[in-house]
mmCIF file with all atom_site columns, C-alpha atoms and ligand atoms in Angstrom:
data_model
loop_
_atom_site.group_PDB
_atom_site.id
_atom_site.type_symbol
_atom_site.label_atom_id
_atom_site.label_alt_id
_atom_site.label_comp_id
_atom_site.label_asym_id
_atom_site.label_entity_id
_atom_site.label_seq_id
_atom_site.pdbx_PDB_ins_code
_atom_site.Cartn_x
_atom_site.Cartn_y
_atom_site.Cartn_z
_atom_site.occupancy
_atom_site.B_iso_or_equiv
_atom_site.pdbx_formal_charge
_atom_site.auth_seq_id
_atom_site.auth_comp_id
_atom_site.auth_asym_id
_atom_site.auth_atom_id
_atom_site.pdbx_PDB_model_num
ATOM   1   C CA  . MET A 1 1   ? 85.900  79.429 124.994 1.00 0.00 ? 1   MET A CA  1
ATOM   2   C CA  . LEU A 1 2   ? 84.446  76.071 125.971 1.00 0.00 ? 2   LEU A CA  1
ATOM   3   C CA  . LEU A 1 3   ? 86.635  73.170 124.940 1.00 0.00 ? 3   LEU A CA  1
ATOM   4   C CA  . ASN A 1 4   ? 85.171  70.120 123.241 1.00 0.00 ? 4   ASN A CA  1
ATOM   5   C CA  . ILE A 1 5   ? 85.283  66.862 125.187 1.00 0.00 ? 5   ILE A CA  1
ATOM   6   C CA  . LEU A 1 6   ? 88.432  65.403 123.605 1.00 0.00 ? 6   LEU A CA  1
ATOM   7   C CA  . THR A 1 7   ? 90.363  68.665 123.755 1.00 0.00 ? 7   THR A CA  1
ATOM   8   C CA  . TYR A 1 8   ? 89.368  69.126 127.381 1.00 0.00 ? 8   TYR A CA  1
ATOM   9   C CA  . ALA A 1 9   ? 90.482  65.546 128.169 1.00 0.00 ? 9   ALA A CA  1
ATOM   10  C CA  . HIS A 1 10  ? 93.964  66.293 126.829 1.00 0.00 ? 10  HIS A CA  1
ATOM   11  C CA  . THR A 1 11  ? 94.099  69.702 128.479 1.00 0.00 ? 11  THR A CA  1
ATOM   12  C CA  . LEU A 1 12  ? 93.454  68.153 131.898 1.00 0.00 ? 12  LEU A CA  1
ATOM   13  C CA  . LEU A 1 13  ? 96.017  65.402 131.372 1.00 0.00 ? 13  LEU A CA  1
ATOM   14  C CA  . ARG A 1 14  ? 98.626  67.829 130.054 1.00 0.00 ? 14  ARG A CA  1
ATOM   15  C CA  . GLU A 1 15  ? 98.292  69.800 133.315 1.00 0.00 ? 15  GLU A CA  1
ATOM   16  C CA  . SER A 1 16  ? 98.563  66.753 135.532 1.00 0.00 ? 16  SER A CA  1
ATOM   17  C CA  . LEU A 1 17  ? 101.075 64.445 133.800 1.00 0.00 ? 17  LEU A CA  1
ATOM   18  C CA  . LYS A 1 18  ? 104.786 65.154 134.160 1.00 0.00 ? 18  LYS A CA  1
ATOM   19  C CA  . GLU A 1 19  ? 107.721 64.068 132.014 1.00 0.00 ? 19  GLU A CA  1
ATOM   20  C CA  . GLY A 1 20  ? 108.876 60.685 133.280 1.00 0.00 ? 20  GLY A CA  1
ATOM   21  C CA  . ASP A 1 21  ? 105.429 59.565 134.469 1.00 0.00 ? 21  ASP A CA  1
ATOM   22  C CA  . ILE A 1 22  ? 103.823 56.191 133.805 1.00 0.00 ? 22  ILE A CA  1
ATOM   23  C CA  . ALA A 1 23  ? 100.615 56.730 131.793 1.00 0.00 ? 23  ALA A CA  1
ATOM   24  C CA  . ILE A 1 24  ? 97.937  54.305 130.629 1.00 0.00 ? 24  ILE A CA  1
ATOM   25  C CA  . ASP A 1 25  ? 95.714  54.349 127.571 1.00 0.00 ? 25  ASP A CA  1
ATOM   26  C CA  . ALA A 1 26  ? 93.114  51.779 128.622 1.00 0.00 ? 26  ALA A CA  1
ATOM   27  C CA  . THR A 1 27  ? 91.399  51.746 125.184 1.00 0.00 ? 27  THR A CA  1
ATOM   28  C CA  . CYS A 1 28  ? 93.887  52.452 122.370 1.00 0.00 ? 28  CYS A CA  1
ATOM   29  C CA  . GLY A 1 29  ? 91.460  52.299 119.430 1.00 0.00 ? 29  GLY A CA  1
ATOM   30  C CA  . ASN A 1 30  ? 93.135  54.250 116.630 1.00 0.00 ? 30  ASN A CA  1
ATOM   31  C CA  . GLY A 1 31  ? 95.908  55.415 118.919 1.00 0.00 ? 31  GLY A CA  1
ATOM   32  C CA  . HIS A 1 32  ? 95.049  59.089 119.135 1.00 0.00 ? 32  HIS A CA  1
ATOM   33  C CA  . ASP A 1 33  ? 95.290  59.184 122.946 1.00 0.00 ? 33  ASP A CA  1
ATOM   34  C CA  . THR A 1 34  ? 98.245  56.788 123.086 1.00 0.00 ? 34  THR A CA  1
ATOM   35  C CA  . LEU A 1 35  ? 100.258 59.154 120.893 1.00 0.00 ? 35  LEU A CA  1
ATOM   36  C CA  . PHE A 1 36  ? 99.255  62.116 123.046 1.00 0.00 ? 36  PHE A CA  1
ATOM   37  C CA  . LEU A 1 37  ? 100.299 60.317 126.255 1.00 0.00 ? 37  LEU A CA  1
ATOM   38  C CA  . SER A 1 38  ? 103.579 59.204 124.701 1.00 0.00 ? 38  SER A CA  1
ATOM   39  C CA  . GLN A 1 39  ? 104.484 62.759 123.701 1.00 0.00 ? 39  GLN A CA  1
ATOM   40  C CA  . THR A 1 40  ? 103.376 64.137 127.068 1.00 0.00 ? 40  THR A CA  1
ATOM   41  C CA  . VAL A 1 41  ? 105.430 61.852 129.342 1.00 0.00 ? 41  VAL A CA  1
ATOM   42  C CA  . GLY A 1 42  ? 108.435 61.988 126.978 1.00 0.00 ? 42  GLY A CA  1
ATOM   43  C CA  . SER A 1 43  ? 111.340 59.610 126.568 1.00 0.00 ? 43  SER A CA  1
ATOM   44  C CA  . ALA A 1 44  ? 111.909 59.413 130.342 1.00 0.00 ? 44  ALA A CA  1
ATOM   45  C CA  . GLY A 1 45  ? 108.319 58.251 130.800 1.00 0.00 ? 45  GLY A CA  1
ATOM   46  C CA  . LYS A 1 46  ? 106.450 55.145 129.778 1.00 0.00 ? 46  LYS A CA  1
ATOM   47  C CA  . VAL A 1 47  ? 102.993 54.470 128.317 1.00 0.00 ? 47  VAL A CA  1
ATOM   48  C CA  . TYR A 1 48  ? 101.051 51.219 128.498 1.00 0.00 ? 48  TYR A CA  1
ATOM   49  C CA  . GLY A 1 49  ? 98.316  50.901 125.873 1.00 0.00 ? 49  GLY A CA  1
ATOM   50  C CA  . PHE A 1 50  ? 95.595  48.266 126.051 1.00 0.00 ? 50  PHE A CA  1
ATOM   51  C CA  . ASP A 1 51  ? 93.057  47.086 123.499 1.00 0.00 ? 51  ASP A CA  1
ATOM   52  C CA  . ILE A 1 52  ? 91.419  43.712 122.953 1.00 0.00 ? 52  ILE A CA  1
ATOM   53  C CA  . GLN A 1 53  ? 91.366  44.112 119.142 1.00 0.00 ? 53  GLN A CA  1
ATOM   54  C CA  . GLU A 1 54  ? 94.354  43.304 116.952 1.00 0.00 ? 54  GLU A CA  1
ATOM   55  C CA  . GLN A 1 55  ? 93.253  45.973 114.469 1.00 0.00 ? 55  GLN A CA  1
ATOM   56  C CA  . ALA A 1 56  ? 93.435  48.658 117.176 1.00 0.00 ? 56  ALA A CA  1
ATOM   57  C CA  . ILE A 1 57  ? 96.871  47.577 118.351 1.00 0.00 ? 57  ILE A CA  1
ATOM   58  C CA  . GLN A 1 58  ? 98.143  47.623 114.746 1.00 0.00 ? 58  GLN A CA  1
ATOM   59  C CA  . LYS A 1 59  ? 96.707  51.080 114.021 1.00 0.00 ? 59  LYS A CA  1
ATOM   60  C CA  . THR A 1 60  ? 98.198  52.428 117.227 1.00 0.00 ? 60  THR A CA  1
ATOM   61  C CA  . GLN A 1 61  ? 101.571 50.861 116.470 1.00 0.00 ? 61  GLN A CA  1
ATOM   62  C CA  . GLU A 1 62  ? 101.599 52.524 113.033 1.00 0.00 ? 62  GLU A CA  1
ATOM   63  C CA  . LYS A 1 63  ? 100.733 55.908 114.520 1.00 0.00 ? 63  LYS A CA  1
ATOM   64  C CA  . LEU A 1 64  ? 103.527 55.627 117.080 1.00 0.00 ? 64  LEU A CA  1
ATOM   65  C CA  . GLN A 1 65  ? 106.059 54.598 114.429 1.00 0.00 ? 65  GLN A CA  1
ATOM   66  C CA  . GLU A 1 66  ? 105.075 57.484 112.150 1.00 0.00 ? 66  GLU A CA  1
ATOM   67  C CA  . ASN A 1 67  ? 105.724 59.839 115.063 1.00 0.00 ? 67  ASN A CA  1
ATOM   68  C CA  . ASP A 1 68  ? 108.943 58.201 116.185 1.00 0.00 ? 68  ASP A CA  1
ATOM   69  C CA  . CYS A 1 69  ? 107.625 57.289 119.658 1.00 0.00 ? 69  CYS A CA  1
ATOM   70  C CA  . HIS A 1 70  ? 109.531 54.574 121.500 1.00 0.00 ? 70  HIS A CA  1
ATOM   71  C CA  . ASN A 1 71  ? 108.226 54.764 125.041 1.00 0.00 ? 71  ASN A CA  1
ATOM   72  C CA  . VAL A 1 72  ? 105.036 52.695 124.611 1.00 0.00 ? 72  VAL A CA  1
ATOM   73  C CA  . SER A 1 73  ? 104.201 49.048 125.337 1.00 0.00 ? 73  SER A CA  1
ATOM   74  C CA  . LEU A 1 74  ? 101.076 47.911 123.506 1.00 0.00 ? 74  LEU A CA  1
ATOM   75  C CA  . ILE A 1 75  ? 99.161  45.032 125.042 1.00 0.00 ? 75  ILE A CA  1
ATOM   76  C CA  . GLN A 1 76  ? 96.421  43.136 123.218 1.00 0.00 ? 76  GLN A CA  1
ATOM   77  C CA  . ASP A 1 77  ? 94.406  42.183 126.271 1.00 0.00 ? 77  ASP A CA  1
ATOM   78  C CA  . SER A 1 78  ? 91.646  43.541 128.476 1.00 0.00 ? 78  SER A CA  1
ATOM   79  C CA  . HIS A 1 79  ? 92.429  46.544 130.653 1.00 0.00 ? 79  HIS A CA  1
ATOM   80  C CA  . GLU A 1 80  ? 91.067  44.688 133.691 1.00 0.00 ? 80  GLU A CA  1
ATOM   81  C CA  . LYS A 1 81  ? 94.385  42.805 133.639 1.00 0.00 ? 81  LYS A CA  1
ATOM   82  C CA  . ILE A 1 82  ? 96.438  45.948 134.266 1.00 0.00 ? 82  ILE A CA  1
ATOM   83  C CA  . PRO A 1 83  ? 97.921  44.532 137.513 1.00 0.00 ? 83  PRO A CA  1
ATOM   84  C CA  . GLU A 1 84  ? 99.344  41.563 135.569 1.00 0.00 ? 84  GLU A CA  1
ATOM   85  C CA  . TYR A 1 85  ? 101.166 43.774 133.087 1.00 0.00 ? 85  TYR A CA  1
ATOM   86  C CA  . ILE A 1 86  ? 102.203 46.946 134.906 1.00 0.00 ? 86  ILE A CA  1
ATOM   87  C CA  . LYS A 1 87  ? 104.544 46.451 137.823 1.00 0.00 ? 87  LYS A CA  1
ATOM   88  C CA  . GLU A 1 88  ? 105.531 50.044 138.561 1.00 0.00 ? 88  GLU A CA  1
ATOM   89  C CA  . ASP A 1 89  ? 104.270 51.368 141.911 1.00 0.00 ? 89  ASP A CA  1
ATOM   90  C CA  . ILE A 1 90  ? 102.972 54.791 140.920 1.00 0.00 ? 90  ILE A CA  1
ATOM   91  C CA  . PHE A 1 91  ? 100.857 55.713 137.898 1.00 0.00 ? 91  PHE A CA  1
ATOM   92  C CA  . GLY A 1 92  ? 100.775 59.299 136.645 1.00 0.00 ? 92  GLY A CA  1
ATOM   93  C CA  . GLY A 1 93  ? 97.389  59.117 134.931 1.00 0.00 ? 93  GLY A CA  1
ATOM   94  C CA  . ALA A 1 94  ? 95.128  57.249 132.525 1.00 0.00 ? 94  ALA A CA  1
ATOM   95  C CA  . ILE A 1 95  ? 92.480  57.701 129.876 1.00 0.00 ? 95  ILE A CA  1
ATOM   96  C CA  . PHE A 1 96  ? 89.564  55.537 128.768 1.00 0.00 ? 96  PHE A CA  1
ATOM   97  C CA  . ASN A 1 97  ? 87.424  56.109 125.670 1.00 0.00 ? 97  ASN A CA  1
ATOM   98  C CA  . LEU A 1 98  ? 84.437  53.889 126.308 1.00 0.00 ? 98  LEU A CA  1
ATOM   99  C CA  . GLY A 1 99  ? 82.355  52.375 123.528 1.00 0.00 ? 99  GLY A CA  1
ATOM   100 C CA  . TYR A 1 100 ? 83.325  50.764 120.218 1.00 0.00 ? 100 TYR A CA  1
ATOM   101 C CA  . LEU A 1 101 ? 86.119  51.385 117.725 1.00 0.00 ? 101 LEU A CA  1
ATOM   102 C CA  . PRO A 1 102 ? 84.829  53.906 115.137 1.00 0.00 ? 102 PRO A CA  1
ATOM   103 C CA  . LYS A 1 103 ? 84.141  52.384 111.675 1.00 0.00 ? 103 LYS A CA  1
ATOM   104 C CA  . SER A 1 104 ? 84.548  48.905 113.122 1.00 0.00 ? 104 SER A CA  1
ATOM   105 C CA  . ASP A 1 105 ? 82.512  46.087 114.700 1.00 0.00 ? 105 ASP A CA  1
ATOM   106 C CA  . LYS A 1 106 ? 79.965  47.845 116.928 1.00 0.00 ? 106 LYS A CA  1
ATOM   107 C CA  . SER A 1 107 ? 79.465  44.704 118.985 1.00 0.00 ? 107 SER A CA  1
ATOM   108 C CA  . ILE A 1 108 ? 83.007  44.860 120.399 1.00 0.00 ? 108 ILE A CA  1
ATOM   109 C CA  . ILE A 1 109 ? 82.476  47.338 123.198 1.00 0.00 ? 109 ILE A CA  1
ATOM   110 C CA  . THR A 1 110 ? 83.856  48.184 126.602 1.00 0.00 ? 110 THR A CA  1
ATOM   111 C CA  . LYS A 1 111 ? 81.811  46.555 129.366 1.00 0.00 ? 111 LYS A CA  1
ATOM   112 C CA  . PRO A 1 112 ? 80.906  47.670 132.920 1.00 0.00 ? 112 PRO A CA  1
ATOM   113 C CA  . HIS A 1 113 ? 82.635  44.867 134.818 1.00 0.00 ? 113 HIS A CA  1
ATOM   114 C CA  . SER A 1 114 ? 86.043  45.170 133.155 1.00 0.00 ? 114 SER A CA  1
ATOM   115 C CA  . THR A 1 115 ? 85.905  48.973 132.967 1.00 0.00 ? 115 THR A CA  1
ATOM   116 C CA  . LEU A 1 116 ? 85.273  49.258 136.718 1.00 0.00 ? 116 LEU A CA  1
ATOM   117 C CA  . ALA A 1 117 ? 87.946  46.652 137.530 1.00 0.00 ? 117 ALA A CA  1
ATOM   118 C CA  . ALA A 1 118 ? 90.483  48.642 135.494 1.00 0.00 ? 118 ALA A CA  1
ATOM   119 C CA  . ILE A 1 119 ? 89.499  51.939 137.125 1.00 0.00 ? 119 ILE A CA  1
ATOM   120 C CA  . GLU A 1 120 ? 89.920  50.377 140.584 1.00 0.00 ? 120 GLU A CA  1
ATOM   121 C CA  . ALA A 1 121 ? 93.334  48.950 139.716 1.00 0.00 ? 121 ALA A CA  1
ATOM   122 C CA  . ILE A 1 122 ? 94.541  52.331 138.460 1.00 0.00 ? 122 ILE A CA  1
ATOM   123 C CA  . LEU A 1 123 ? 93.138  54.285 141.412 1.00 0.00 ? 123 LEU A CA  1
ATOM   124 C CA  . GLU A 1 124 ? 95.091  52.092 143.794 1.00 0.00 ? 124 GLU A CA  1
ATOM   125 C CA  . LYS A 1 125 ? 98.398  53.242 142.295 1.00 0.00 ? 125 LYS A CA  1
ATOM   126 C CA  . LEU A 1 126 ? 97.522  56.735 141.103 1.00 0.00 ? 126 LEU A CA  1
ATOM   127 C CA  . LYS A 1 127 ? 99.845  59.547 142.200 1.00 0.00 ? 127 LYS A CA  1
ATOM   128 C CA  . THR A 1 128 ? 98.612  62.490 144.271 1.00 0.00 ? 128 THR A CA  1
ATOM   129 C CA  . LYS A 1 129 ? 96.875  64.899 141.853 1.00 0.00 ? 129 LYS A CA  1
ATOM   130 C CA  . GLY A 1 130 ? 96.882  62.152 139.206 1.00 0.00 ? 130 GLY A CA  1
ATOM   131 C CA  . LEU A 1 131 ? 93.864  61.876 136.921 1.00 0.00 ? 131 LEU A CA  1
ATOM   132 C CA  . ILE A 1 132 ? 91.786  59.150 135.336 1.00 0.00 ? 132 ILE A CA  1
ATOM   133 C CA  . ILE A 1 133 ? 89.829  60.565 132.413 1.00 0.00 ? 133 ILE A CA  1
ATOM   134 C CA  . LEU A 1 134 ? 86.801  58.668 131.138 1.00 0.00 ? 134 LEU A CA  1
ATOM   135 C CA  . VAL A 1 135 ? 85.259  59.758 127.850 1.00 0.00 ? 135 VAL A CA  1
ATOM   136 C CA  . ILE A 1 136 ? 81.861  58.110 127.858 1.00 0.00 ? 136 ILE A CA  1
ATOM   137 C CA  . TYR A 1 137 ? 80.126  57.291 124.587 1.00 0.00 ? 137 TYR A CA  1
ATOM   138 C CA  . TYR A 1 138 ? 76.803  55.613 125.292 1.00 0.00 ? 138 TYR A CA  1
ATOM   139 C CA  . GLY A 1 139 ? 74.610  55.848 122.163 1.00 0.00 ? 139 GLY A CA  1
ATOM   140 C CA  . HIS A 1 140 ? 75.288  52.231 121.148 1.00 0.00 ? 140 HIS A CA  1
ATOM   141 C CA  . SER A 1 141 ? 73.639  49.038 122.372 1.00 0.00 ? 141 SER A CA  1
ATOM   142 C CA  . GLY A 1 142 ? 75.090  48.302 125.831 1.00 0.00 ? 142 GLY A CA  1
ATOM   143 C CA  . GLY A 1 143 ? 76.321  51.873 126.267 1.00 0.00 ? 143 GLY A CA  1
ATOM   144 C CA  . LEU A 1 144 ? 73.602  53.002 128.639 1.00 0.00 ? 144 LEU A CA  1
ATOM   145 C CA  . GLU A 1 145 ? 74.331  50.206 131.128 1.00 0.00 ? 145 GLU A CA  1
ATOM   146 C CA  . GLU A 1 146 ? 78.014  51.070 131.150 1.00 0.00 ? 146 GLU A CA  1
ATOM   147 C CA  . LYS A 1 147 ? 77.329  54.779 131.560 1.00 0.00 ? 147 LYS A CA  1
ATOM   148 C CA  . GLU A 1 148 ? 75.079  54.078 134.571 1.00 0.00 ? 148 GLU A CA  1
ATOM   149 C CA  . ALA A 1 149 ? 77.638  51.717 136.140 1.00 0.00 ? 149 ALA A CA  1
ATOM   150 C CA  . VAL A 1 150 ? 80.468  54.235 135.755 1.00 0.00 ? 150 VAL A CA  1
ATOM   151 C CA  . LEU A 1 151 ? 78.381  57.130 137.086 1.00 0.00 ? 151 LEU A CA  1
ATOM   152 C CA  . SER A 1 152 ? 77.198  55.077 140.038 1.00 0.00 ? 152 SER A CA  1
ATOM   153 C CA  . TYR A 1 153 ? 80.744  53.940 140.919 1.00 0.00 ? 153 TYR A CA  1
ATOM   154 C CA  . THR A 1 154 ? 82.468  57.291 140.457 1.00 0.00 ? 154 THR A CA  1
ATOM   155 C CA  . SER A 1 155 ? 79.812  59.360 142.233 1.00 0.00 ? 155 SER A CA  1
ATOM   156 C CA  . GLN A 1 156 ? 80.259  57.198 145.331 1.00 0.00 ? 156 GLN A CA  1
ATOM   157 C CA  . LEU A 1 157 ? 84.034  57.555 145.575 1.00 0.00 ? 157 LEU A CA  1
ATOM   158 C CA  . ASN A 1 158 ? 85.022  58.966 148.979 1.00 0.00 ? 158 ASN A CA  1
ATOM   159 C CA  . GLN A 1 159 ? 85.264  62.749 148.681 1.00 0.00 ? 159 GLN A CA  1
ATOM   160 C CA  . LYS A 1 160 ? 88.083  62.798 151.219 1.00 0.00 ? 160 LYS A CA  1
ATOM   161 C CA  . GLU A 1 161 ? 90.230  60.823 148.781 1.00 0.00 ? 161 GLU A CA  1
ATOM   162 C CA  . TYR A 1 162 ? 88.956  61.813 145.331 1.00 0.00 ? 162 TYR A CA  1
ATOM   163 C CA  . GLN A 1 163 ? 87.441  64.712 143.443 1.00 0.00 ? 163 GLN A CA  1
ATOM   164 C CA  . VAL A 1 164 ? 85.137  63.636 140.613 1.00 0.00 ? 164 VAL A CA  1
ATOM   165 C CA  . LEU A 1 165 ? 84.161  66.037 137.845 1.00 0.00 ? 165 LEU A CA  1
ATOM   166 C CA  . GLN A 1 166 ? 81.517  65.608 135.143 1.00 0.00 ? 166 GLN A CA  1
ATOM   167 C CA  . TYR A 1 167 ? 82.002  67.780 132.031 1.00 0.00 ? 167 TYR A CA  1
ATOM   168 C CA  . LYS A 1 168 ? 78.991  67.607 129.753 1.00 0.00 ? 168 LYS A CA  1
ATOM   169 C CA  . PHE A 1 169 ? 77.199  69.760 127.192 1.00 0.00 ? 169 PHE A CA  1
ATOM   170 C CA  . ILE A 1 170 ? 73.587  69.550 128.269 1.00 0.00 ? 170 ILE A CA  1
ATOM   171 C CA  . ASN A 1 171 ? 71.918  70.877 125.120 1.00 0.00 ? 171 ASN A CA  1
ATOM   172 C CA  . GLN A 1 172 ? 73.486  68.423 122.646 1.00 0.00 ? 172 GLN A CA  1
ATOM   173 C CA  . GLN A 1 173 ? 71.339  65.848 120.858 1.00 0.00 ? 173 GLN A CA  1
ATOM   174 C CA  . ASN A 1 174 ? 71.989  62.169 120.116 1.00 0.00 ? 174 ASN A CA  1
ATOM   175 C CA  . GLN A 1 175 ? 73.601  61.040 123.364 1.00 0.00 ? 175 GLN A CA  1
ATOM   176 C CA  . ALA A 1 176 ? 76.738  63.092 122.853 1.00 0.00 ? 176 ALA A CA  1
ATOM   177 C CA  . PRO A 1 177 ? 79.792  61.853 124.731 1.00 0.00 ? 177 PRO A CA  1
ATOM   178 C CA  . PHE A 1 178 ? 80.728  63.408 128.053 1.00 0.00 ? 178 PHE A CA  1
ATOM   179 C CA  . LEU A 1 179 ? 83.719  63.305 130.363 1.00 0.00 ? 179 LEU A CA  1
ATOM   180 C CA  . ILE A 1 180 ? 84.329  62.144 133.912 1.00 0.00 ? 180 ILE A CA  1
ATOM   181 C CA  . ALA A 1 181 ? 87.623  63.101 135.561 1.00 0.00 ? 181 ALA A CA  1
ATOM   182 C CA  . ILE A 1 182 ? 88.719  61.452 138.812 1.00 0.00 ? 182 ILE A CA  1
ATOM   183 C CA  . GLU A 1 183 ? 91.532  63.167 140.689 1.00 0.00 ? 183 GLU A CA  1
ATOM   184 C CA  . LYS A 1 184 ? 93.271  61.539 143.628 1.00 0.00 ? 184 LYS A CA  1
ATOM   185 C CA  . LYS A 1 185 ? 93.590  64.127 146.386 1.00 0.00 ? 185 LYS A CA  1
ATOM   186 C CA  . LYS A 1 186 ? 96.361  62.446 148.342 1.00 0.00 ? 186 LYS A CA  1
ATOM   187 C CA  . ARG A 1 187 ? 98.122  59.122 147.971 1.00 0.00 ? 187 ARG A CA  1
ATOM   188 C CA  . SER A 1 188 ? 97.818  57.077 151.151 1.00 0.00 ? 188 SER A CA  1
HETATM 189 N N1  . SAM B 2 .   ? 90.839  56.261 122.165 1.00 0.00 ? 201 SAM B N1  1
HETATM 190 C C1  . SAM B 2 .   ? 90.569  55.628 120.904 1.00 0.00 ? 201 SAM B C1  1
HETATM 191 C C2  . SAM B 2 .   ? 91.055  56.481 119.747 1.00 0.00 ? 201 SAM B C2  1
HETATM 192 O O1  . SAM B 2 .   ? 91.725  57.499 119.980 1.00 0.00 ? 201 SAM B O1  1
HETATM 193 O O2  . SAM B 2 .   ? 90.812  56.104 118.604 1.00 0.00 ? 201 SAM B O2  1
HETATM 194 C C3  . SAM B 2 .   ? 89.117  55.183 120.744 1.00 0.00 ? 201 SAM B C3  1
HETATM 195 C C4  . SAM B 2 .   ? 88.745  54.005 121.624 1.00 0.00 ? 201 SAM B C4  1
HETATM 196 S S1  . SAM B 2 .   ? 87.266  53.183 121.170 1.00 0.00 ? 201 SAM B S1  1
HETATM 197 C C5  . SAM B 2 .   ? 86.007  54.302 121.626 1.00 0.00 ? 201 SAM B C5  1
HETATM 198 C C6  . SAM B 2 .   ? 87.107  51.904 122.383 1.00 0.00 ? 201 SAM B C6  1
HETATM 199 C C7  . SAM B 2 .   ? 88.148  50.804 122.264 1.00 0.00 ? 201 SAM B C7  1
HETATM 200 O O3  . SAM B 2 .   ? 88.085  49.993 123.439 1.00 0.00 ? 201 SAM B O3  1
HETATM 201 C C8  . SAM B 2 .   ? 87.947  49.854 121.092 1.00 0.00 ? 201 SAM B C8  1
HETATM 202 O O4  . SAM B 2 .   ? 89.067  49.882 120.259 1.00 0.00 ? 201 SAM B O4  1
HETATM 203 C C9  . SAM B 2 .   ? 87.772  48.479 121.748 1.00 0.00 ? 201 SAM B C9  1
HETATM 204 O O5  . SAM B 2 .   ? 88.379  47.423 121.032 1.00 0.00 ? 201 SAM B O5  1
HETATM 205 C C10 . SAM B 2 .   ? 88.453  48.689 123.077 1.00 0.00 ? 201 SAM B C10 1
HETATM 206 N N2  . SAM B 2 .   ? 88.045  47.763 124.146 1.00 0.00 ? 201 SAM B N2  1
HETATM 207 C C11 . SAM B 2 .   ? 86.842  47.187 124.367 1.00 0.00 ? 201 SAM B C11 1
HETATM 208 N N3  . SAM B 2 .   ? 86.862  46.440 125.489 1.00 0.00 ? 201 SAM B N3  1
HETATM 209 C C12 . SAM B 2 .   ? 88.137  46.530 125.988 1.00 0.00 ? 201 SAM B C12 1
HETATM 210 C C13 . SAM B 2 .   ? 88.790  45.973 127.123 1.00 0.00 ? 201 SAM B C13 1
HETATM 211 N N4  . SAM B 2 .   ? 88.132  45.184 127.977 1.00 0.00 ? 201 SAM B N4  1
HETATM 212 N N5  . SAM B 2 .   ? 90.085  46.281 127.330 1.00 0.00 ? 201 SAM B N5  1
HETATM 213 C C14 . SAM B 2 .   ? 90.765  47.101 126.471 1.00 0.00 ? 201 SAM B C14 1
HETATM 214 N N6  . SAM B 2 .   ? 90.187  47.654 125.371 1.00 0.00 ? 201 SAM B N6  1
HETATM 215 C C15 . SAM B 2 .   ? 88.888  47.377 125.132 1.00 0.00 ? 201 SAM B C15 1
#
């Protein structure tokens, strides 16, 4: 059975992340992925969650409290500042959900420059066989530019160092989201 985009994102991360890893949710939104990462890396691990909106940080905080998760630091700031906040040397994996917060202000969106800066910062410290998952929503104003920037950057990553997968349903209407997974082959 083919998995939908969000289920496939979690399936890949569940395979690659280990208990005790450092994981990053680069776009917390309502906290769905933050909770998943928290439960996956367990109490020996640590999750850093970023979002620029107070509302997203609050929602995520509530979700974590409801589920008794205590291994997450939530940071209300842009993910491009990851190097300022995360000092550990090796990251286990990360997820981005690009676009805007559902049922919220559609003008507050992820942007190419900061998205690419965050991806670069994570790649530098990603473990061997670690994954960055990007779920790309692009139907909104500004979405197409970001999609093109991410595809251009990720498709030019050196194949000796990274494998890059695109997972996309090609007969869906209305600019359905798709997934890019970047796997580091070997940490230098
Ligand atoms: N993963 C989320 C969930 O499970 O609900 C959905 C994320 S939503 C598609 C995108 C989020 O990215 C929004 O909450 C938005 O505020 C946030 N965002 C936009 N620009 C950002 C940035 N530069 N750094 C961190 N978060 C950002």
